[in-house]
Short mmCIF file of C-alpha atoms and ligand atoms in Angstrom, two decimals:
data_model
loop_
_atom_site.label_atom_id
_atom_site.label_comp_id
_atom_site.label_asym_id
_atom_site.label_seq_id
_atom_site.Cartn_x
_atom_site.Cartn_y
_atom_site.Cartn_z
CA MET A 1 -35.23 26.13 -3.97
CA SER A 2 -35.52 28.01 -7.11
CA SER A 3 -36.78 25.85 -10.06
CA PRO A 4 -34.33 25.60 -13.01
CA HIS A 5 -37.48 25.02 -15.25
CA ASN A 6 -37.45 28.23 -17.10
CA ARG A 7 -34.12 29.63 -16.50
CA PRO A 8 -31.69 29.65 -19.38
CA ARG A 9 -28.61 27.45 -18.58
CA THR A 10 -26.53 28.29 -21.38
CA MET A 11 -25.95 31.47 -23.64
CA GLY A 12 -27.06 28.95 -26.51
CA GLN A 13 -30.42 28.53 -24.73
CA GLN A 14 -30.93 32.10 -24.08
CA PHE A 15 -30.24 33.55 -27.56
CA GLY A 16 -31.45 31.91 -30.68
CA ARG A 17 -32.40 28.76 -28.82
CA ARG A 18 -33.88 25.88 -30.75
CA SER A 19 -35.48 23.17 -28.30
CA TRP A 20 -36.28 19.75 -29.28
CA ALA A 21 -39.91 18.68 -28.11
CA GLU A 22 -41.76 15.26 -27.95
CA PRO A 23 -43.24 14.26 -31.37
CA TRP A 24 -46.62 13.59 -29.84
CA LYS A 25 -49.39 15.36 -27.89
CA ILE A 26 -51.18 14.09 -24.81
CA LYS A 27 -54.64 12.47 -25.32
CA MET A 28 -55.27 10.73 -22.03
CA VAL A 29 -53.86 11.39 -18.64
CA GLU A 30 -53.45 9.21 -15.47
CA PRO A 31 -53.61 11.07 -12.24
CA ILE A 32 -50.86 10.85 -9.88
CA ARG A 33 -50.40 11.97 -6.31
CA MET A 34 -47.78 12.49 -3.57
CA ILE A 35 -48.76 10.95 -0.26
CA SER A 36 -47.44 12.74 2.94
CA ALA A 37 -43.88 12.47 4.51
CA GLU A 38 -45.32 10.44 7.31
CA GLU A 39 -47.15 8.02 5.07
CA ARG A 40 -44.03 7.61 2.76
CA GLN A 41 -41.98 6.74 5.99
CA LYS A 42 -44.56 4.00 6.67
CA ALA A 43 -44.86 2.65 3.36
CA LEU A 44 -41.07 2.39 3.01
CA GLU A 45 -40.81 0.48 6.37
CA GLU A 46 -43.46 -1.79 5.38
CA ALA A 47 -41.50 -2.47 2.17
CA GLY A 48 -38.55 -3.21 3.83
CA TYR A 49 -36.51 -0.43 2.58
CA ASN A 50 -36.91 -2.00 -1.12
CA THR A 51 -38.59 0.14 -3.70
CA PHE A 52 -39.59 -3.02 -5.48
CA LEU A 53 -41.89 -3.76 -2.48
CA LEU A 54 -43.75 -0.37 -2.61
CA HIS A 55 -47.25 -0.22 -3.66
CA SER A 56 -47.47 1.97 -6.90
CA ASP A 57 -50.24 3.88 -5.38
CA ASP A 58 -47.81 5.18 -2.82
CA VAL A 59 -45.25 6.43 -5.55
CA TYR A 60 -45.43 9.95 -6.87
CA ILE A 61 -43.12 9.70 -9.91
CA ASP A 62 -42.16 6.19 -10.88
CA LEU A 63 -38.54 5.78 -12.15
CA LEU A 64 -38.19 2.18 -11.06
CA THR A 65 -37.88 0.99 -14.63
CA ASP A 66 -38.45 1.60 -18.28
CA SER A 67 -39.77 -1.86 -18.73
CA GLY A 68 -43.34 -2.25 -19.45
CA THR A 69 -43.98 1.26 -18.31
CA SER A 70 -44.14 3.18 -21.72
CA ALA A 71 -47.29 5.00 -22.87
CA MET A 72 -48.67 3.26 -26.02
CA SER A 73 -49.87 5.41 -28.86
CA ASP A 74 -53.28 5.73 -30.23
CA ARG A 75 -52.19 3.43 -33.22
CA GLN A 76 -50.95 0.79 -30.77
CA TRP A 77 -54.34 0.89 -28.80
CA ALA A 78 -56.35 0.77 -32.05
CA GLY A 79 -54.09 -2.30 -33.06
CA MET A 80 -55.08 -3.89 -29.75
CA MET A 81 -58.71 -4.01 -31.15
CA LEU A 82 -57.34 -6.05 -33.99
CA GLY A 83 -56.18 -8.91 -31.91
CA ASP A 84 -56.65 -12.34 -33.37
CA GLU A 85 -56.92 -14.55 -30.30
CA ALA A 86 -56.62 -17.90 -32.06
CA TYR A 87 -54.71 -20.36 -30.32
CA ALA A 88 -52.69 -21.22 -33.44
CA GLY A 89 -51.54 -19.24 -36.30
CA SER A 90 -52.62 -15.70 -35.09
CA ARG A 91 -52.42 -13.05 -37.74
CA ASN A 92 -50.75 -10.75 -35.38
CA PHE A 93 -48.00 -13.13 -35.04
CA TYR A 94 -47.33 -13.13 -38.73
CA HIS A 95 -47.51 -9.23 -38.64
CA LEU A 96 -44.94 -9.16 -35.79
CA GLU A 97 -42.69 -11.75 -37.51
CA SER A 98 -42.64 -9.67 -40.75
CA VAL A 99 -41.89 -6.37 -38.83
CA ILE A 100 -38.97 -8.19 -37.02
CA ARG A 101 -37.67 -9.48 -40.09
CA GLU A 102 -37.96 -5.97 -41.98
CA TYR A 103 -36.47 -3.88 -39.02
CA TYR A 104 -33.99 -6.31 -37.22
CA GLY A 105 -33.25 -8.60 -40.28
CA TYR A 106 -33.24 -11.84 -38.70
CA ARG A 107 -34.99 -14.80 -40.26
CA HIS A 108 -36.76 -16.70 -37.81
CA VAL A 109 -39.03 -15.34 -34.83
CA VAL A 110 -40.17 -17.06 -31.66
CA PRO A 111 -42.47 -14.94 -29.41
CA THR A 112 -42.19 -15.10 -25.66
CA HIS A 113 -44.06 -13.45 -22.85
CA GLN A 114 -40.97 -11.03 -22.07
CA GLY A 115 -37.24 -10.84 -22.39
CA ARG A 116 -36.13 -13.40 -19.75
CA GLY A 117 -38.50 -16.13 -21.38
CA ALA A 118 -36.31 -15.45 -24.58
CA GLU A 119 -33.18 -15.72 -22.47
CA HIS A 120 -34.24 -18.85 -21.09
CA LEU A 121 -34.94 -20.44 -24.40
CA ILE A 122 -31.55 -19.37 -25.96
CA SER A 123 -29.57 -20.28 -22.78
CA ARG A 124 -31.19 -23.82 -22.71
CA ALA A 125 -30.59 -24.23 -26.52
CA LEU A 126 -27.01 -23.52 -26.57
CA ILE A 127 -25.26 -23.56 -22.90
CA ARG A 128 -24.04 -26.84 -21.58
CA PRO A 129 -22.38 -27.37 -18.06
CA GLY A 130 -18.79 -26.21 -18.05
CA HIS A 131 -19.49 -23.59 -20.66
CA TYR A 132 -18.19 -20.06 -20.79
CA VAL A 133 -20.54 -17.21 -21.75
CA PRO A 134 -18.47 -14.01 -22.33
CA GLY A 135 -20.39 -10.69 -22.39
CA ASN A 136 -20.25 -6.86 -22.30
CA MET A 137 -21.15 -6.63 -18.45
CA TYR A 138 -23.88 -8.86 -16.73
CA PHE A 139 -27.50 -8.23 -16.64
CA THR A 140 -29.28 -9.84 -13.74
CA THR A 141 -31.82 -12.00 -15.45
CA THR A 142 -29.58 -12.80 -18.35
CA ARG A 143 -26.85 -14.10 -16.30
CA LEU A 144 -28.96 -15.99 -14.15
CA HIS A 145 -30.46 -18.02 -17.16
CA GLN A 146 -26.94 -18.49 -18.29
CA GLU A 147 -25.67 -19.82 -15.04
CA LEU A 148 -28.85 -22.09 -14.65
CA ALA A 149 -28.18 -23.74 -17.99
CA GLY A 150 -24.72 -24.63 -16.52
CA GLY A 151 -22.60 -21.76 -17.91
CA THR A 152 -20.21 -19.32 -16.27
CA PHE A 153 -20.57 -15.65 -17.42
CA VAL A 154 -17.31 -13.90 -17.90
CA ASP A 155 -17.26 -10.02 -18.24
CA VAL A 156 -15.28 -8.86 -21.11
CA ILE A 157 -16.48 -5.25 -21.38
CA VAL A 158 -13.88 -2.43 -21.75
CA ASP A 159 -12.33 -1.25 -18.56
CA GLU A 160 -13.81 2.11 -18.94
CA ALA A 161 -17.13 0.78 -18.44
CA HIS A 162 -16.43 0.14 -14.75
CA ASP A 163 -15.35 3.86 -14.15
CA PRO A 164 -18.41 6.00 -13.89
CA ALA A 165 -16.54 9.22 -14.68
CA ASN A 166 -14.87 7.98 -17.80
CA LEU A 167 -16.09 9.81 -20.78
CA HIS A 168 -15.46 7.14 -23.35
CA PRO A 169 -18.18 7.57 -26.15
CA PHE A 170 -18.72 3.73 -26.32
CA LYS A 171 -18.35 2.40 -22.98
CA GLY A 172 -20.40 -0.76 -23.87
CA ASN A 173 -17.81 -1.98 -26.20
CA VAL A 174 -16.30 -5.43 -25.97
CA ASP A 175 -12.58 -5.53 -25.13
CA LEU A 176 -11.37 -8.00 -27.79
CA ALA A 177 -8.13 -8.69 -26.17
CA LYS A 178 -10.12 -10.01 -23.09
CA LEU A 179 -12.28 -11.94 -25.19
CA GLU A 180 -9.56 -13.68 -27.09
CA ALA A 181 -7.58 -14.30 -23.89
CA LEU A 182 -10.63 -16.28 -22.74
CA VAL A 183 -10.95 -18.20 -25.87
CA LYS A 184 -7.39 -19.10 -25.77
CA ARG A 185 -7.67 -20.23 -22.15
CA VAL A 186 -10.60 -22.21 -22.27
CA GLY A 187 -10.99 -23.12 -25.90
CA PRO A 188 -13.64 -21.89 -28.50
CA GLU A 189 -15.51 -25.15 -28.24
CA GLN A 190 -16.44 -24.20 -24.58
CA ILE A 191 -18.01 -20.93 -25.68
CA PRO A 192 -21.41 -21.44 -27.18
CA TYR A 193 -21.87 -17.78 -27.95
CA VAL A 194 -20.74 -14.36 -27.06
CA SER A 195 -23.52 -12.29 -25.25
CA LEU A 196 -23.56 -8.81 -26.44
CA ALA A 197 -25.90 -6.18 -25.08
CA GLY A 198 -26.74 -2.73 -26.90
CA THR A 199 -26.88 -0.63 -24.89
CA VAL A 200 -25.47 -2.00 -21.50
CA ASN A 201 -27.84 -1.45 -18.87
CA MET A 202 -25.72 -2.02 -15.77
CA ALA A 203 -23.02 0.19 -16.98
CA GLY A 204 -25.52 3.09 -17.17
CA GLY A 205 -27.15 2.65 -20.75
CA GLN A 206 -23.67 2.81 -22.34
CA PRO A 207 -23.63 2.07 -26.32
CA VAL A 208 -21.55 -0.46 -28.29
CA SER A 209 -20.14 1.22 -31.52
CA MET A 210 -20.55 -0.23 -35.02
CA ALA A 211 -16.82 -0.69 -35.34
CA ASN A 212 -16.60 -2.78 -32.27
CA VAL A 213 -19.46 -5.21 -33.28
CA ARG A 214 -17.94 -5.39 -36.75
CA GLU A 215 -14.48 -6.51 -35.28
CA LEU A 216 -16.09 -8.76 -32.85
CA ARG A 217 -17.94 -10.58 -35.50
CA GLY A 218 -14.59 -10.96 -37.24
CA LEU A 219 -13.18 -12.55 -34.17
CA CYS A 220 -16.01 -14.89 -33.43
CA ASP A 221 -15.89 -16.04 -37.24
CA ARG A 222 -12.11 -16.81 -36.82
CA TYR A 223 -12.98 -18.95 -33.82
CA GLY A 224 -16.25 -20.37 -35.00
CA ILE A 225 -18.28 -18.86 -32.13
CA ARG A 226 -21.81 -17.65 -32.40
CA LEU A 227 -22.73 -13.91 -31.54
CA TYR A 228 -26.09 -13.26 -29.85
CA LEU A 229 -27.49 -9.98 -29.14
CA ASP A 230 -29.63 -8.61 -26.30
CA ALA A 231 -31.48 -6.20 -28.49
CA THR A 232 -33.60 -4.70 -25.48
CA ARG A 233 -32.40 -1.09 -26.09
CA MET A 234 -30.66 -1.44 -29.39
CA VAL A 235 -32.72 1.45 -30.80
CA GLU A 236 -31.15 3.69 -28.21
CA ASN A 237 -27.83 2.20 -29.10
CA ALA A 238 -28.29 3.37 -32.66
CA PHE A 239 -29.07 6.69 -31.60
CA PHE A 240 -25.56 7.01 -29.98
CA ILE A 241 -23.89 5.61 -33.17
CA GLN A 242 -25.72 8.10 -35.35
CA GLU A 243 -24.47 10.88 -32.80
CA ARG A 244 -20.95 9.73 -32.34
CA GLU A 245 -19.55 7.50 -34.92
CA GLU A 246 -17.87 8.62 -38.07
CA GLY A 247 -19.91 7.90 -41.08
CA TYR A 248 -23.31 7.43 -39.57
CA ASP A 249 -24.63 11.02 -38.86
CA THR A 250 -26.71 10.87 -41.96
CA ALA A 251 -27.91 7.35 -41.70
CA SER A 252 -31.18 6.64 -40.23
CA ILE A 253 -31.71 4.94 -36.77
CA ALA A 254 -33.62 2.23 -38.72
CA ALA A 255 -30.61 1.58 -41.08
CA ILE A 256 -28.15 1.63 -38.19
CA LEU A 257 -30.15 -0.81 -36.36
CA LYS A 258 -30.36 -3.16 -39.24
CA GLU A 259 -26.68 -2.95 -39.95
CA PHE A 260 -25.64 -3.68 -36.41
CA CYS A 261 -27.98 -6.70 -36.22
CA SER A 262 -26.44 -7.99 -39.39
CA TYR A 263 -23.23 -8.72 -37.64
CA THR A 264 -24.94 -11.10 -35.13
CA ASP A 265 -26.59 -14.43 -35.32
CA GLY A 266 -29.85 -13.40 -33.52
CA ALA A 267 -31.16 -11.40 -30.64
CA TRP A 268 -33.29 -11.85 -27.61
CA MET A 269 -35.68 -8.81 -26.84
CA SER A 270 -37.62 -7.54 -24.02
CA ALA A 271 -40.33 -5.62 -26.03
CA LYS A 272 -41.13 -3.86 -22.76
CA LYS A 273 -38.49 -1.37 -23.48
CA ASP A 274 -37.57 -0.19 -27.05
CA ASN A 275 -40.68 -1.66 -28.50
CA LEU A 276 -42.92 0.68 -26.49
CA VAL A 277 -45.41 -1.97 -25.02
CA ASN A 278 -46.34 -3.03 -21.55
CA ILE A 279 -45.68 -6.66 -21.99
CA GLY A 280 -43.92 -8.84 -24.70
CA GLY A 281 -40.74 -10.33 -25.98
CA TRP A 282 -39.21 -12.35 -28.65
CA LEU A 283 -36.34 -14.18 -29.92
CA ALA A 284 -35.02 -13.93 -33.44
CA VAL A 285 -32.40 -16.17 -34.96
CA ASN A 286 -30.75 -17.04 -38.24
CA ASP A 287 -29.57 -20.42 -37.51
CA GLU A 288 -32.00 -23.19 -38.54
CA ASP A 289 -30.93 -25.52 -35.61
CA VAL A 290 -31.20 -22.87 -33.00
CA PHE A 291 -34.70 -22.02 -34.30
CA GLU A 292 -35.79 -25.59 -34.32
CA GLN A 293 -34.68 -26.09 -30.75
CA ALA A 294 -36.33 -22.62 -29.56
CA ARG A 295 -39.45 -23.25 -31.45
CA ASN A 296 -39.74 -26.77 -29.68
CA MET A 297 -38.93 -25.59 -26.22
CA VAL A 298 -41.28 -22.36 -26.17
CA VAL A 299 -44.31 -24.82 -26.35
CA VAL A 300 -43.05 -26.29 -23.03
CA TYR A 301 -42.28 -23.07 -21.13
CA GLU A 302 -44.27 -20.08 -22.88
CA GLY A 303 -47.06 -21.11 -25.12
CA LEU A 304 -47.54 -22.26 -28.78
CA HIS A 305 -44.87 -20.91 -31.13
CA THR A 306 -47.35 -18.34 -32.79
CA TYR A 307 -48.03 -16.56 -29.45
CA GLY A 308 -45.34 -17.61 -26.87
CA GLY A 309 -47.25 -16.29 -23.93
CA MET A 310 -48.61 -13.16 -25.51
CA ALA A 311 -52.08 -12.36 -26.51
CA GLY A 312 -52.64 -11.71 -30.20
CA ARG A 313 -53.48 -8.01 -29.36
CA ASP A 314 -50.10 -7.85 -27.37
CA MET A 315 -48.24 -9.09 -30.54
CA GLU A 316 -50.11 -6.36 -32.57
CA ALA A 317 -48.93 -3.64 -30.25
CA VAL A 318 -45.38 -4.92 -30.47
CA ALA A 319 -45.48 -4.79 -34.14
CA ILE A 320 -46.66 -1.11 -34.46
CA GLY A 321 -44.40 -0.36 -31.50
CA ILE A 322 -41.45 -1.54 -33.42
CA VAL A 323 -42.17 0.79 -36.36
CA GLU A 324 -42.65 3.69 -34.02
CA SER A 325 -39.52 3.02 -31.98
CA VAL A 326 -37.20 3.29 -35.00
CA GLN A 327 -38.43 6.85 -35.77
CA ASP A 328 -35.49 9.29 -35.52
CA ASP A 329 -37.51 11.98 -33.96
CA HIS A 330 -38.84 9.62 -31.38
CA VAL A 331 -35.48 8.39 -30.18
CA ARG A 332 -33.97 11.85 -30.23
CA SER A 333 -36.71 13.29 -27.90
CA ARG A 334 -36.59 9.79 -25.73
CA VAL A 335 -32.81 10.15 -25.22
CA GLY A 336 -33.17 13.90 -25.08
CA GLN A 337 -35.36 13.89 -21.95
CA VAL A 338 -32.91 11.60 -20.11
CA ARG A 339 -29.99 14.00 -20.98
CA TYR A 340 -32.08 17.05 -19.93
CA LEU A 341 -32.28 15.50 -16.36
CA GLY A 342 -28.61 14.53 -16.46
CA ASP A 343 -27.77 18.08 -17.50
CA LEU A 344 -29.65 19.49 -14.55
CA LEU A 345 -27.87 17.17 -12.02
CA SER A 346 -24.38 17.74 -13.53
CA GLU A 347 -24.98 21.40 -13.17
CA TRP A 348 -25.42 20.87 -9.50
CA GLU A 349 -22.36 18.64 -9.33
CA ILE A 350 -24.29 15.71 -8.37
CA PRO A 351 -22.15 12.42 -9.11
CA ILE A 352 -23.73 10.52 -12.09
CA VAL A 353 -22.53 8.00 -14.40
CA ALA A 354 -21.20 9.96 -17.48
CA PRO A 355 -21.77 10.10 -20.41
CA VAL A 356 -25.55 10.01 -19.80
CA GLY A 357 -26.82 6.88 -21.33
CA GLY A 358 -30.12 6.12 -23.14
CA HIS A 359 -32.78 5.01 -20.70
CA ALA A 360 -31.78 6.43 -17.31
CA ILE A 361 -29.68 8.55 -15.16
CA PHE A 362 -27.42 6.40 -12.68
CA LEU A 363 -26.49 8.30 -9.61
CA ASP A 364 -23.15 7.12 -8.30
CA ALA A 365 -23.73 6.22 -4.86
CA LYS A 366 -20.09 5.58 -4.17
CA ARG A 367 -19.40 9.20 -4.41
CA PHE A 368 -22.81 10.34 -3.28
CA TYR A 369 -22.20 8.80 0.17
CA ALA A 370 -18.33 8.74 0.04
CA ASP A 371 -17.95 7.52 3.64
CA MET A 372 -20.50 4.67 3.42
CA PRO A 373 -19.14 1.04 3.07
CA GLN A 374 -20.44 -0.96 0.24
CA ASP A 375 -21.79 -3.48 2.83
CA HIS A 376 -24.18 -0.79 3.93
CA PHE A 377 -25.90 -0.65 0.78
CA PRO A 378 -25.29 3.07 -0.38
CA ALA A 379 -27.44 2.66 -3.61
CA GLN A 380 -30.30 0.96 -1.88
CA THR A 381 -29.98 3.72 0.81
CA LEU A 382 -30.11 6.54 -1.93
CA ALA A 383 -33.21 4.82 -3.43
CA ALA A 384 -34.79 4.87 -0.07
CA GLU A 385 -33.83 8.42 0.82
CA LEU A 386 -35.22 9.62 -2.57
CA TYR A 387 -38.53 8.02 -1.90
CA LEU A 388 -38.71 9.57 1.58
CA ASP A 389 -37.88 13.04 0.25
CA SER A 390 -40.36 13.28 -2.65
CA GLY A 391 -42.29 10.03 -3.41
CA VAL A 392 -39.81 9.38 -6.41
CA ARG A 393 -39.07 5.66 -6.81
CA SER A 394 -35.88 4.55 -8.30
CA MET A 395 -33.83 1.25 -8.27
CA GLU A 396 -30.71 -0.08 -6.77
CA ARG A 397 -28.07 -1.36 -9.14
CA GLY A 398 -25.26 -2.24 -7.02
CA ILE A 399 -24.22 -4.82 -4.40
CA ALA A 400 -27.87 -5.99 -3.85
CA SER A 401 -28.25 -6.48 -7.53
CA ALA A 402 -24.92 -8.08 -8.12
CA GLY A 403 -25.93 -11.00 -5.70
CA ARG A 404 -23.63 -13.66 -4.48
CA ASP A 405 -20.92 -15.76 -6.33
CA PRO A 406 -22.52 -19.12 -7.04
CA GLU A 407 -19.27 -20.88 -6.48
CA THR A 408 -18.22 -19.36 -3.12
CA GLY A 409 -21.59 -18.08 -2.06
CA ARG A 410 -19.91 -14.83 -1.12
CA ASN A 411 -21.28 -11.39 -2.04
CA ARG A 412 -20.10 -9.87 -5.29
CA TYR A 413 -18.55 -6.35 -4.87
CA PRO A 414 -19.37 -4.61 -8.20
CA ALA A 415 -17.19 -1.71 -9.01
CA LEU A 416 -20.29 0.44 -9.87
CA GLU A 417 -22.68 1.10 -6.94
CA LEU A 418 -25.54 3.01 -8.65
CA THR A 419 -29.05 4.14 -7.97
CA ARG A 420 -31.14 4.12 -11.29
CA LEU A 421 -33.58 6.91 -12.29
CA THR A 422 -35.11 5.10 -15.32
CA ILE A 423 -37.26 7.25 -17.61
CA PRO A 424 -40.29 5.59 -18.99
CA ARG A 425 -40.89 6.32 -22.61
CA ARG A 426 -43.53 8.96 -23.47
CA VAL A 427 -44.80 9.06 -19.98
CA TYR A 428 -43.41 12.12 -18.03
CA THR A 429 -42.75 15.76 -19.00
CA GLN A 430 -39.99 18.21 -18.61
CA ALA A 431 -41.46 19.63 -15.35
CA HIS A 432 -41.40 16.08 -13.85
CA MET A 433 -37.67 16.04 -14.77
CA ASP A 434 -37.14 19.22 -12.87
CA VAL A 435 -39.08 18.05 -9.68
CA ILE A 436 -36.83 14.73 -9.81
CA ALA A 437 -33.75 16.88 -10.14
CA GLU A 438 -34.61 18.99 -7.05
CA SER A 439 -35.43 16.11 -4.99
CA VAL A 440 -32.06 14.38 -5.84
CA LYS A 441 -30.33 17.87 -4.92
CA ALA A 442 -32.19 17.93 -1.49
CA VAL A 443 -31.09 14.32 -0.73
CA TYR A 444 -27.54 15.21 -1.77
CA ASP A 445 -27.35 18.33 0.46
CA LYS A 446 -28.11 16.21 3.70
CA ARG A 447 -25.97 13.18 2.59
CA GLY A 448 -23.91 13.73 5.57
CA GLN A 449 -26.61 12.71 8.05
CA THR A 450 -27.63 9.71 6.22
CA ARG A 451 -27.18 6.02 7.70
CA GLY A 452 -26.92 2.88 5.62
CA LEU A 453 -28.96 -0.40 5.65
CA GLU A 454 -28.69 -3.89 6.43
CA MET A 455 -30.14 -6.73 4.78
CA VAL A 456 -32.60 -8.65 6.92
CA TYR A 457 -34.24 -10.95 4.31
CA GLU A 458 -32.49 -12.56 1.24
CA PRO A 459 -34.28 -14.66 -1.20
CA GLU A 460 -32.17 -17.24 -3.24
CA TYR A 461 -32.70 -15.93 -6.81
CA LEU A 462 -32.42 -12.36 -7.85
CA ARG A 463 -32.34 -11.17 -4.44
CA PHE A 464 -32.86 -7.53 -5.12
CA PHE A 465 -36.38 -7.96 -6.25
CA GLN A 466 -37.66 -9.12 -2.92
CA ALA A 467 -34.81 -8.61 -0.24
CA ARG A 468 -35.81 -6.65 2.90
CA PHE A 469 -33.67 -4.10 4.73
CA ALA A 470 -33.52 -2.21 7.95
CA ARG A 471 -31.84 1.25 8.85
CA LEU A 472 -28.41 0.74 10.52
O1 LIG B 1 -37.88 -7.87 -17.87
P1 LIG B 1 -37.66 -8.74 -19.15
O2 LIG B 1 -37.78 -10.07 -18.66
O3 LIG B 1 -38.64 -8.46 -19.94
O4 LIG B 1 -36.23 -8.54 -19.86
C1 LIG B 1 -35.06 -8.85 -19.23
C2 LIG B 1 -34.07 -8.04 -19.64
C3 LIG B 1 -33.06 -8.40 -20.49
N1 LIG B 1 -31.95 -7.67 -20.85
C4 LIG B 1 -31.90 -6.48 -20.50
C5 LIG B 1 -30.80 -5.55 -20.97
C6 LIG B 1 -32.88 -5.87 -19.61
O5 LIG B 1 -32.64 -4.54 -19.12
C7 LIG B 1 -33.92 -6.64 -19.12
C8 LIG B 1 -34.87 -6.12 -18.24
N2 LIG B 1 -34.71 -5.03 -17.48
C9 LIG B 1 -35.38 -4.50 -16.58
C10 LIG B 1 -36.69 -5.12 -16.10
C11 LIG B 1 -34.88 -3.19 -16.20
O6 LIG B 1 -35.67 -2.77 -15.21
O7 LIG B 1 -33.99 -2.76 -16.59
#
């Protein structure tokens, strides 16, 4: 197969082209290697056809997740040496707190070991049995913590989000009519908060518009409902607002981020994504009472309220990472690399979620394996095939991830059956993107001969992490 690497794909690229490039150069490298096809087959069987269970030494290009997989900068590594490992009152905590206040704008900060630690705290603080938690599509760990606290998650995202081919520019938006209908049905006192994510991971990294969050704030105010943000990839969301929303093309990413957050009462954060670190998270809130509760609970579940499960050096790396993450040239090259891969695949007419989102390409396994029933795990199958072809590791985001309805115990059948090629930040080059695209093409070309999978082991919680499969 000819490589698309150096071949001009449009007239614009051929003549007078102006490419973007990463705003960094490489100072240290980590060797990777591809094991043989026989070894890949053996490794996949031993992993029960679940890419989460592969050893990373058996992986060539690792697109499992963008979580904790970023390359840190020389400044962040230098910051690691400034770790103040005091049990209480570490100076790195106060640095982190001041940076979160400056860039996200919230008053109070509670550090946690990673995002789900913060999800646990906010869910326990606000949700009571019988509550409903509306949100713009579920995320696995977020919804589980809401359910474990006694809540029922209700999806109020716009319909376009469930259609992988719909080109709506803000497929992460909340459908305000759906939300208002829920408020009227169950009563505002049964809704502790609206759970808003920017971008929406499970929809393909799709953004929420500023207009939508502004209106959402108005609706929440009318009913006295709190609005909390999953800010995990909010910097990428800000990029799409800058690119697509009227009035924001000259605003900086930092300004857009801060305005967006100003419409919300607080946020939980997996610092392992936008914030460019390998571990960390935080909860930030404006309400005094929520802060009181979260600060008290964090000492039970995470660690003292000035470290929350992170080492001092980790908090320093997060603080520096936040500042780096909101630089316009960083975000542009990050999303630009994802888009480069998306353009290659689209050119070969491989079905992906469109528009391409901020952190990943989502292959549409329903269209990829058009004849395969959802019970045969098409997205899991596609992840397995990709690994067998080239050692590229991806992740299922379909029926296995959706899990079972806690009421009925039956499988949920999500409209989206996707395989995610998640791009770590500042880690891979354009040549890696070409290799990935060519492997997807090879798997696509032999899609007619591919058999699906059956689940042979299913753990109780978040089954996709540890489930095992066998070839049908
Ligand atoms: O993995 P954590 O616990 O640091 O964060 C949980 C989490 C919360 N919200 C969102 C939108 C996420 O994407 C998220 C984690 N995502 C992972 C691990 C991923 O691979 O997408």
